[in-house]
XYZ file of C-alpha atoms in Angstrom:
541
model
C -6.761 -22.365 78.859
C -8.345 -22.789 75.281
C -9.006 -26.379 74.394
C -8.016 -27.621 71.485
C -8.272 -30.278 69.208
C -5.228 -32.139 70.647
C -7.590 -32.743 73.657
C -9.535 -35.726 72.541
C -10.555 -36.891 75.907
C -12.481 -33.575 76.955
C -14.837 -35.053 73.918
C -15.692 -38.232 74.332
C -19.087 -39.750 73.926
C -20.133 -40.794 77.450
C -22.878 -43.490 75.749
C -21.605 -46.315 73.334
C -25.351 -45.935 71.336
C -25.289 -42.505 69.355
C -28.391 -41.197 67.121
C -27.377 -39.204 64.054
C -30.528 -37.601 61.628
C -30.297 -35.718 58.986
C -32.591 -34.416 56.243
C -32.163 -35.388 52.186
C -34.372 -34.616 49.336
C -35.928 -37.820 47.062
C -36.277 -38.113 43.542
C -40.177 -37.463 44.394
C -38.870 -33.808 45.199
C -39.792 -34.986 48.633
C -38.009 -34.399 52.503
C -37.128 -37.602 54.296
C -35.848 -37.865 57.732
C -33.057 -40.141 58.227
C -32.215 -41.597 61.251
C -28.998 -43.371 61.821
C -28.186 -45.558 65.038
C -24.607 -46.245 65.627
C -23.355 -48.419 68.533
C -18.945 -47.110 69.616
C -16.872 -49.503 70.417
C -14.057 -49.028 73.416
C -11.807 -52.373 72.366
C -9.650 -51.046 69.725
C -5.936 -50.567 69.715
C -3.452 -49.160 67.517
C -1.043 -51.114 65.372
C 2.840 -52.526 66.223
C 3.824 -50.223 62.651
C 7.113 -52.915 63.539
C 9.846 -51.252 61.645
C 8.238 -47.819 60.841
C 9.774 -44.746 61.292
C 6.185 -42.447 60.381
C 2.842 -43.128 59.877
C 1.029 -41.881 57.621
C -2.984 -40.432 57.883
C -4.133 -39.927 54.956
C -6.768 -37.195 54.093
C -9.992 -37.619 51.261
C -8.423 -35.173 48.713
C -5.118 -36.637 49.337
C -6.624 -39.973 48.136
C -8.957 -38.245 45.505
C -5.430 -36.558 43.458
C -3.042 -38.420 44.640
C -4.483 -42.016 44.170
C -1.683 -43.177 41.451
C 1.311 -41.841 44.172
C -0.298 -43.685 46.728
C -0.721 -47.357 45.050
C 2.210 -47.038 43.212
C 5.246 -45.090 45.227
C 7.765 -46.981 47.181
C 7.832 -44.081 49.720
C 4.220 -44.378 50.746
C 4.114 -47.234 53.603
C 2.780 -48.108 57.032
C -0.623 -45.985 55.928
C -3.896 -44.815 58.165
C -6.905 -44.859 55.931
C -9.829 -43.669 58.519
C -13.147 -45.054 57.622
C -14.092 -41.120 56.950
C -11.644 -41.096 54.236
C -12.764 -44.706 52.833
C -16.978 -43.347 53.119
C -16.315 -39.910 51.362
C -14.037 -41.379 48.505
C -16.888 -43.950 47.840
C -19.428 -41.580 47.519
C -17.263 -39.525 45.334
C -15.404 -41.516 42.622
C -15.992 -45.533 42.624
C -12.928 -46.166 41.141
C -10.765 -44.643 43.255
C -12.551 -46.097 46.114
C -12.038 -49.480 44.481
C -8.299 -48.935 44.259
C -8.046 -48.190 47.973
C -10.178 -51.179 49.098
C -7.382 -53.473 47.250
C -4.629 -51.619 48.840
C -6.207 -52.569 52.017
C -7.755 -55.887 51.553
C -6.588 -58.560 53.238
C -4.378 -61.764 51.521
C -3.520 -63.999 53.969
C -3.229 -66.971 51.073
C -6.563 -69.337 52.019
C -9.853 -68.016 50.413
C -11.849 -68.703 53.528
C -9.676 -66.833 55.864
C -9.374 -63.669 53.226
C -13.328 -63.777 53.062
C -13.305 -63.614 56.590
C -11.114 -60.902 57.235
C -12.059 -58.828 54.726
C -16.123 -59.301 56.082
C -14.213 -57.986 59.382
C -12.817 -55.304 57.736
C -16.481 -54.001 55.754
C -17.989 -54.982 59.266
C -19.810 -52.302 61.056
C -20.651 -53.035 64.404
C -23.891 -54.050 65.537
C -25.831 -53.437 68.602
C -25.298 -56.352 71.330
C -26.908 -59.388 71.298
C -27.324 -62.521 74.000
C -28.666 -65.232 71.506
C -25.899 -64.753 68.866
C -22.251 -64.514 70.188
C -18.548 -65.353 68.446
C -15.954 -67.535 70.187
C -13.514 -66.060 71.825
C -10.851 -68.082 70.031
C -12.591 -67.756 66.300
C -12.243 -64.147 67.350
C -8.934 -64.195 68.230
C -7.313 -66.048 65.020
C -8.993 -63.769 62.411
C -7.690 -60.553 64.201
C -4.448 -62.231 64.094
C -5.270 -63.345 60.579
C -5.910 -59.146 60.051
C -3.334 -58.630 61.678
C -0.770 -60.420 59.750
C -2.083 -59.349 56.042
C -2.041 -55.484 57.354
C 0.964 -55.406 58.750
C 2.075 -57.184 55.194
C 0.188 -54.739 52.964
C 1.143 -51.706 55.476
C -2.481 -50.264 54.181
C -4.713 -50.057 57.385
C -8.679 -48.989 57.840
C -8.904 -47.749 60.820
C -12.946 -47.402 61.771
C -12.777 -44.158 63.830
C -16.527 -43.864 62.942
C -17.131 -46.387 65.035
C -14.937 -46.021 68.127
C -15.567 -43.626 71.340
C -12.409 -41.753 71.385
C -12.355 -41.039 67.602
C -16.035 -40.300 66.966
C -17.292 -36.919 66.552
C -20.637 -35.216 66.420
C -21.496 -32.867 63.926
C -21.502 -28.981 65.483
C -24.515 -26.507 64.966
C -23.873 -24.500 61.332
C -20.698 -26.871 60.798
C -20.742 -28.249 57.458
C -20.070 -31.761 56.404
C -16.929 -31.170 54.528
C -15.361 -29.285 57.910
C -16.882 -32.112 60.268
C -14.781 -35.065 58.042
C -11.859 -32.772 58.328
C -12.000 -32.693 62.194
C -12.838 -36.311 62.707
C -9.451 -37.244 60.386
C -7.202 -35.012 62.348
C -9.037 -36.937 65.740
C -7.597 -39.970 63.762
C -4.075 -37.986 64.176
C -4.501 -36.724 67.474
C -5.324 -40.334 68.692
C -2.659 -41.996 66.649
C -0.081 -39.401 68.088
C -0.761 -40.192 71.604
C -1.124 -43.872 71.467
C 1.739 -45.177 69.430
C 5.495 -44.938 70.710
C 8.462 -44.571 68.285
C 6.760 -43.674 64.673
C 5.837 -39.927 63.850
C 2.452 -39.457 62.729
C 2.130 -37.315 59.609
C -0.887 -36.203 58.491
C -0.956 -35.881 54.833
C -3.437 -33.194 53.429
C -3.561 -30.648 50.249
C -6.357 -28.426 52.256
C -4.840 -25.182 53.189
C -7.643 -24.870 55.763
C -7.084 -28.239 57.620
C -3.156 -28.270 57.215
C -3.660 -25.062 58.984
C -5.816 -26.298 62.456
C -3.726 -29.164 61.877
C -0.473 -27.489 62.284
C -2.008 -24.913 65.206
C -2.892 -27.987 67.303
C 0.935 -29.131 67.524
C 0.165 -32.273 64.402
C 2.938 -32.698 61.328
C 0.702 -31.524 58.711
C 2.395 -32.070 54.844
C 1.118 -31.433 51.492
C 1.664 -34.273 48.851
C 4.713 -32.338 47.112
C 6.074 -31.421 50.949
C 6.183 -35.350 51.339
C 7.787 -36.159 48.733
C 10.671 -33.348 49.208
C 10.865 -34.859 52.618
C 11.557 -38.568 51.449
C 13.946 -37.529 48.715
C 16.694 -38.163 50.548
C 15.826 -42.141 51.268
C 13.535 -42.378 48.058
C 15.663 -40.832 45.454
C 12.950 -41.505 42.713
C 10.027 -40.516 44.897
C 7.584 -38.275 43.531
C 7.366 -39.763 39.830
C 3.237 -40.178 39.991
C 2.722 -37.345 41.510
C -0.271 -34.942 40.135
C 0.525 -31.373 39.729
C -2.477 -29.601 41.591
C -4.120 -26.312 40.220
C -4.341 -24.750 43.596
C -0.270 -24.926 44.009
C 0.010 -23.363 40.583
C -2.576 -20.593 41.607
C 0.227 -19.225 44.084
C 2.863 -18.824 41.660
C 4.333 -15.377 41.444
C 3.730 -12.774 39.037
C 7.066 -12.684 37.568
C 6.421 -17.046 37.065
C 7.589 -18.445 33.637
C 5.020 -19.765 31.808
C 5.769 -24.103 31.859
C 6.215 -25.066 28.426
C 7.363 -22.543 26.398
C 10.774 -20.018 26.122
C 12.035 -19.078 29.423
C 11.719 -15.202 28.500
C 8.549 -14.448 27.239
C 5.897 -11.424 27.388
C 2.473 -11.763 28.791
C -0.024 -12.448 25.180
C -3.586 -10.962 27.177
C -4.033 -7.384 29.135
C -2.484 -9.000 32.602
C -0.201 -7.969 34.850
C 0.784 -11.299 36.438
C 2.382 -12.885 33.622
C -0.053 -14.986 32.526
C -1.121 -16.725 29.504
C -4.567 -17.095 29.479
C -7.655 -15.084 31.371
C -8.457 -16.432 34.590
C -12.098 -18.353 34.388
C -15.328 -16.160 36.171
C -16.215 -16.570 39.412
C -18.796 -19.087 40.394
C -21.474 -16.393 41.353
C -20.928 -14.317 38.026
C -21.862 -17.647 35.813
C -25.066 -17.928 37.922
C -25.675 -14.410 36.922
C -24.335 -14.464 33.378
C -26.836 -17.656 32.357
C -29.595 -16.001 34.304
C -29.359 -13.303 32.484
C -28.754 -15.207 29.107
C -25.627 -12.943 28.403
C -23.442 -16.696 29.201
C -24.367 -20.080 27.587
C -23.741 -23.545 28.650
C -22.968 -26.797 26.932
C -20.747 -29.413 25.757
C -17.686 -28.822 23.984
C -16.704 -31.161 21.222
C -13.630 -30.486 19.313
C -13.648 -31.007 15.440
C -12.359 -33.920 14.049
C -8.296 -33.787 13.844
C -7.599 -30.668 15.393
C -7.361 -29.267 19.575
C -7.751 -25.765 18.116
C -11.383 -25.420 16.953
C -14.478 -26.846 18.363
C -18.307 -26.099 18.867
C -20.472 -25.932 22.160
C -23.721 -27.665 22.066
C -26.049 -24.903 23.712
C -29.493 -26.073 25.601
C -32.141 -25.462 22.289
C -29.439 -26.992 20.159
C -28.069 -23.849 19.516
C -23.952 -24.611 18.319
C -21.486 -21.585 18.798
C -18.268 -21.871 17.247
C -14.782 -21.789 19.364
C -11.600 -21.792 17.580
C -8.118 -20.937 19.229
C -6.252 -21.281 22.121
C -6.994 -18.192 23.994
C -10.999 -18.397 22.834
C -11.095 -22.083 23.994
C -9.032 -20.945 27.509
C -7.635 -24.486 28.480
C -11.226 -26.322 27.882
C -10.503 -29.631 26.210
C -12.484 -32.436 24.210
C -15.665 -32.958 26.361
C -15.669 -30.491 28.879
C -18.808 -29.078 30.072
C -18.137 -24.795 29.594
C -19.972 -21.465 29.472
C -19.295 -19.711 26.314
C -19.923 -15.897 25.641
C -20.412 -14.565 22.040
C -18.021 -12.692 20.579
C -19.014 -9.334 18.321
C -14.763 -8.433 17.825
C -13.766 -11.994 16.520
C -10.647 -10.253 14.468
C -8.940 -8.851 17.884
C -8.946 -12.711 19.474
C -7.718 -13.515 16.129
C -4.602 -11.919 15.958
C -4.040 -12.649 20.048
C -4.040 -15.968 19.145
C -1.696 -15.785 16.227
C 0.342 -13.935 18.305
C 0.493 -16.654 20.742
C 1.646 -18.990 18.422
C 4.119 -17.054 17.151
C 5.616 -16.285 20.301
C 5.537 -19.662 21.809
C 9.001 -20.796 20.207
C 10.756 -23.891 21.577
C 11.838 -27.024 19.405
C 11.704 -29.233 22.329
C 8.187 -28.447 23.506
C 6.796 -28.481 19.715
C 6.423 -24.958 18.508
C 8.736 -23.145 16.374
C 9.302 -19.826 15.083
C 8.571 -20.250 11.569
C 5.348 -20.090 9.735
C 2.387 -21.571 9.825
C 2.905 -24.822 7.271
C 0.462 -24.399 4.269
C -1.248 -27.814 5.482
C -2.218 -25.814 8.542
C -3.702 -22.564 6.631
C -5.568 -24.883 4.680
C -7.186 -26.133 7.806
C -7.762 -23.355 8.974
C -9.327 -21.699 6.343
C -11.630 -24.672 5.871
C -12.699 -24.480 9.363
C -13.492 -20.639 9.099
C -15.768 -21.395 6.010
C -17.318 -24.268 6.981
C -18.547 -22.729 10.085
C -19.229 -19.265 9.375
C -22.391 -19.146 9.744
C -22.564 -20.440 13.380
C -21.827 -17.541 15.986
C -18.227 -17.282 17.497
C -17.715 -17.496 21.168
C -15.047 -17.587 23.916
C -14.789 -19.729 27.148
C -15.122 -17.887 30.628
C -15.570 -20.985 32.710
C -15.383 -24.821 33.175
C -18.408 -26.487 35.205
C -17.026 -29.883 34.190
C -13.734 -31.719 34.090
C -14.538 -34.497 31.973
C -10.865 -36.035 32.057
C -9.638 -39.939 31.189
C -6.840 -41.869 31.018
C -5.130 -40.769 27.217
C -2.731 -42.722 25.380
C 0.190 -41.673 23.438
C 4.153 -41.241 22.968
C 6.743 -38.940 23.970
C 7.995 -36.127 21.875
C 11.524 -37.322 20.931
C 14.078 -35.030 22.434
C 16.847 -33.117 20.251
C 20.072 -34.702 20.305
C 21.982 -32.294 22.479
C 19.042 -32.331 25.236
C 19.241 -36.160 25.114
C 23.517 -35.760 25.294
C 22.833 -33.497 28.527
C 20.232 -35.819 30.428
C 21.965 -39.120 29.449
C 20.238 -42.404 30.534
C 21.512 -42.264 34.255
C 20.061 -38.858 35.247
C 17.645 -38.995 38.185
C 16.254 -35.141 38.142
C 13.202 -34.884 36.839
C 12.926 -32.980 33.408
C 10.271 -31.797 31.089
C 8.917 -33.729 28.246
C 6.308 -33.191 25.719
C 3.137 -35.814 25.679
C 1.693 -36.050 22.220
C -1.303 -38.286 22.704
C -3.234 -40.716 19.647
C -6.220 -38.619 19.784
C -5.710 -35.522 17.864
C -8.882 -33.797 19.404
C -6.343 -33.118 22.359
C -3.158 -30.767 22.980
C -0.009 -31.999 24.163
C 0.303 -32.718 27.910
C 3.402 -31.442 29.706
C 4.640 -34.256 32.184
C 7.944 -34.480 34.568
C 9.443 -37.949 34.798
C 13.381 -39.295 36.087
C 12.629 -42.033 33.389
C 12.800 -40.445 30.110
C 15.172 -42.952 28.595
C 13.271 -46.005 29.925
C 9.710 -43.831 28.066
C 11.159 -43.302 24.752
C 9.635 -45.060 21.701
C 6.691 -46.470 24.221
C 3.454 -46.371 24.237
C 2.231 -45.487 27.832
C -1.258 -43.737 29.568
C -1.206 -40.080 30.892
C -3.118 -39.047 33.689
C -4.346 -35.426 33.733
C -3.367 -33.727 37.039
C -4.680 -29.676 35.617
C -4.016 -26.632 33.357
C -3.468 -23.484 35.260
C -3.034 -19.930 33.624
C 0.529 -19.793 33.643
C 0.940 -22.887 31.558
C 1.137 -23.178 27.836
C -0.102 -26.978 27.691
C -1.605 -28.703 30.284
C 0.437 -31.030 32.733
C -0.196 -34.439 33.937
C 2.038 -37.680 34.634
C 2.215 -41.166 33.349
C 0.567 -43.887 34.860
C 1.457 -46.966 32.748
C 3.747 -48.352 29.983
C 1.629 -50.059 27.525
C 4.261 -51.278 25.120
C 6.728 -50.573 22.062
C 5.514 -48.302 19.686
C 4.547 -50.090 15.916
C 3.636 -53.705 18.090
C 0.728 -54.930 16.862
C -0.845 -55.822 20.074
C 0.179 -52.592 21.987
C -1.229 -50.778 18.888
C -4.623 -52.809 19.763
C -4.440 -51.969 23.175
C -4.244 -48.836 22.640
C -7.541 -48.226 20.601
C -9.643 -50.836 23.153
C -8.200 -48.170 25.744
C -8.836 -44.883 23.711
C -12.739 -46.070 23.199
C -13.095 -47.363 26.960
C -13.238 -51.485 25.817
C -13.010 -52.811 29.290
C -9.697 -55.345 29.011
C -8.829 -56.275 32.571
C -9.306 -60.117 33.432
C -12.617 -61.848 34.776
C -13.227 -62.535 37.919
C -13.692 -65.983 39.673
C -17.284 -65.454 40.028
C -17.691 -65.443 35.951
C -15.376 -68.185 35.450
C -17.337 -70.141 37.502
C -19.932 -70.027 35.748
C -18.267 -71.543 32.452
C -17.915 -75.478 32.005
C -14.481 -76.950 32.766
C -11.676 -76.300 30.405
C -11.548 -79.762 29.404
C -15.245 -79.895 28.506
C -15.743 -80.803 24.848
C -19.304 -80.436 23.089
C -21.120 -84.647 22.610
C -23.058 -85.576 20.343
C -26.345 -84.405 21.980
C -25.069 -80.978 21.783
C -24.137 -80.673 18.433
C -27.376 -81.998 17.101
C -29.860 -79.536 15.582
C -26.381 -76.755 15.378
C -23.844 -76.244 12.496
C -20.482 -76.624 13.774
C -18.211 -73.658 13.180
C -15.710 -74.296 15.224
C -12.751 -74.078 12.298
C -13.578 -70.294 11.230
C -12.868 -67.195 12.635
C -15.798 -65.488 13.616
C -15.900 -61.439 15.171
C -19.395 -60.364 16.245
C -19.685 -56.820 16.439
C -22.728 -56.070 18.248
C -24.806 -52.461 18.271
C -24.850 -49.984 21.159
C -26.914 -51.576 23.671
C -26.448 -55.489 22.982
């Protein structure tokens, strides 16, 4: 009989003290061996989940897409964050990881008992010692303290790294990425056979590990298969969820383009129905900047416009990139490779054509002409640039995506008559955002009425090849649109002012609010107190 992952106890560690080495390179272009000593624990036990009908194991890309879903959805609850998850999300993207940590910190309403807990929650255990021991009862109150604030939050780290039945050794040739993916579906395995009532769900967009997951008997879902699922109970589930490109990169070759007419022939030399060429292959960029036939660098669109930029080359060398197809979904900051183009005129009139052909008054493109004001801008781009060397994007290295800000395309009358304001199913809308350096973002929301005339922040969730305009989903609702101070908020947000609220530690290190300036400290200063002062400091300062 072949033994599988389901059979956690034909793996465990007979000796609570494990060694783990590895090799990593320094900044000195030096190898240093690293030597890790890690001491398993045997006393942990699985949570009551009182009240829960699944439980939920979360996976690192899960977290790493799905991040806005996951804080903000009513239908995620009584959740399984392994320590795996929480180590390769930190190393990855801080601010994700910081989200997670206050999903699962712990609030039990005294500041003593929260540091505690949460000190037993970042708590690694040590090896054992016979000078330094905890009480048994101090013990005892802050796991009930845990406990209580876990079972509140329904967010729970569970430290498999550090626990005999859950920890697992990396195999010979077995990469990192595949190890983490085995010791979360342990975390599964375990969870499956130690709880009673609750099904365990892992929830993973890997096709690889939703695969082993699903041949070892676990209830393996991808994000949008979750969400389908809880439909029924969670009628508006699913509103933050991110579109991935992988799910798009399975769509048929008879699939509509998003964003556009529903009948509508293919603008490039494909036969899949897409809109724009697919991006090289990994290998053939190596080659292509080897070889010097490919260029790299930073795109920066031109001021006012999403339809003509220039790549910064290595040498300072600028090549010019104007039109969708030549700029192939690359936005505002990106970091592409860029081939030159001898046959500028044939991309030309692809592109034209793909304007003229993308004809729906709902998504923002029409029929009709080109308005004079946009020939004019277009001509002056041509000239002005003329002399720099035209090129075309063939790849992406970099994603270099933000938050955006911005309003809703207003719908036409009989599209708003159809939807109405009580409509639950999700329908398209059109994302113009402030900065004019980017296109329109497609987004799907159930609360289009509750959008309209807002201000509010898109995430970016991809663009895939099928898709006229990238898609993405809202995040937050910043205001009403013409308020003065949602208007302010939104430029602080659009040039990345940090606005969120001190912490305790810097407000205790201010004087008391009631604290007025005496006599000593007002001599030898000019009081200014009465006038409105703005200090605008340099970069740097």
């Amino acid at each position: 009989m072949d033994v599988t992952e389901a059979d956690i106890a034909d793996d465990v560690p007979s000796s609570s003290r494990q060694l783990s080495s590895w090799l990593r390179r320094t900044r000195q272009n030096k190898i240093r061996k690293v030597v890790r000593e890690i001491y398993l624990r045997d006393d942990i036990t699985p949570e009551s989940f009182d009240g829960a009908d699944q439980v939920l194991v979360l996976d690192t890309n899960i977290v790493l897409h799905q991040i806005d879903l996951i804080a903000e959805d009513e239908c995620v609850n009584h959740v399984v964050v392994p320590y795996t998850v929480l180590q390769e999300v930190r190393h990855r993207n801080m601010g994700i990881y910081s989200r997670l940590r206050a999903l699962c910190r712990v609030e039990t309403g005294d500041a003593k008992e929260d540091e505690v807990a949460e000190a037993e929650l970042n708590e690694e255990p040590a090896p054992p010692s016979s000078t330094a021991k905890r009480g048994v009862g101090d013990r005892e109150r802050a796991k009930e303290a845990i406990a209580s604030a876990r079972n509140a939050r329904k967010f729970y780290v569970f430290p498999n790294e550090f626990f005999r039945e859950t920890y697992v050794e990396r195999l010979p040739q077995e990469s990192q990425n595949d190890r983490n993916d085995r010791a979360i579906r342990r975390v599964a395995h375990w969870y499956r056979r130690h709880i009673v009532g609750p099904e365990v769900l892992l929830l993973t967009d890997d096709k690889a590990c939703k695969a082993k997951a699903v041949d070892d008997g676990l209830t393996a879902l991808r994000a949008a298969e979750f969400i389908e699922r809880m439909r029924p109970k969670f009628p508006e589930a699913g509103e933050k969820l991110a579109l991935r490109d992988d799910e798009d990169a399975e769509k048929p070759a008879t699939a509509t383009p998003r964003g556009g007419a529903q009948k509508r022939k293919s603008l490039i030399n494909s036969t899949d129905g897409s809109v724009y060429p697919a991006h090289l292959k990994g290998s053939e960029v190596e080659q292509g900047l080897k070889e010097r036939r490919l260029f790299q660098g930073l795109l920066r669109m031109h001021m006012n416009t999403c339809m003509h930029g220039t790549v910064t080359c290595a040498g300072s060398e600028e090549i010019e990139v104007s039109g969708r197809l030549a700029l192939n979904r690359a936005i505002d900051g990106d970091v592409v490779v860029v081939e030159k183009l001898e046959d500028v005129e044939a991309l030309e009139r692809a592109d034209k054509r793909l304007r003229r052909e993308v004809a729906d008054g709902d998504f923002g493109v029409t029929e009709k002409a080109p308005s004079t004001t946009d020939t004019i801008k277009e001509t002056t781009m041509g000239t002005t640039s003329s002399d720099r060397p035209k090129g075309r994007v063939v790849g992406i290295l970099k994603r270099n995506w933000r938050e955006y800000c911005g309003t809703l395309r207003p719908l036409h009358a009989e599209r708003r008559r159809e939807a109405g304001p009580e409509v639950y199913n999700k329908s398209d809308r059109v994302f113009i955002p402030t900065d004019a350096r980017l296109p329109n973002i497609m987004i799907q929301t159930r609360h289009s009425a509750n959008l309209e005339n807002k201000r509010i922040v898109v995430n970016l969730d991809g663009w895939d090849r099928f898709s006229h305009y990238p898609s993405g989903h809202w995040t937050k609702i910043l205001g009403d649109v013409g308020d003065r101070n949602v208007e302010s908020m939104v430029i602080l947000h659009e040039h990345g002012v940090i606005t969120r609220e001190f912490s305790e530690a810097v407000y205790r290190c201010l004087p008391p609010a009631h604290w007025q300036p005496g006599p000593e400290d007002l001599k030898g200063r000019k009081d200014l107190r009465g006038i409105c002062i703005c200090s605008v400091d340099p970069p740097g300062c």
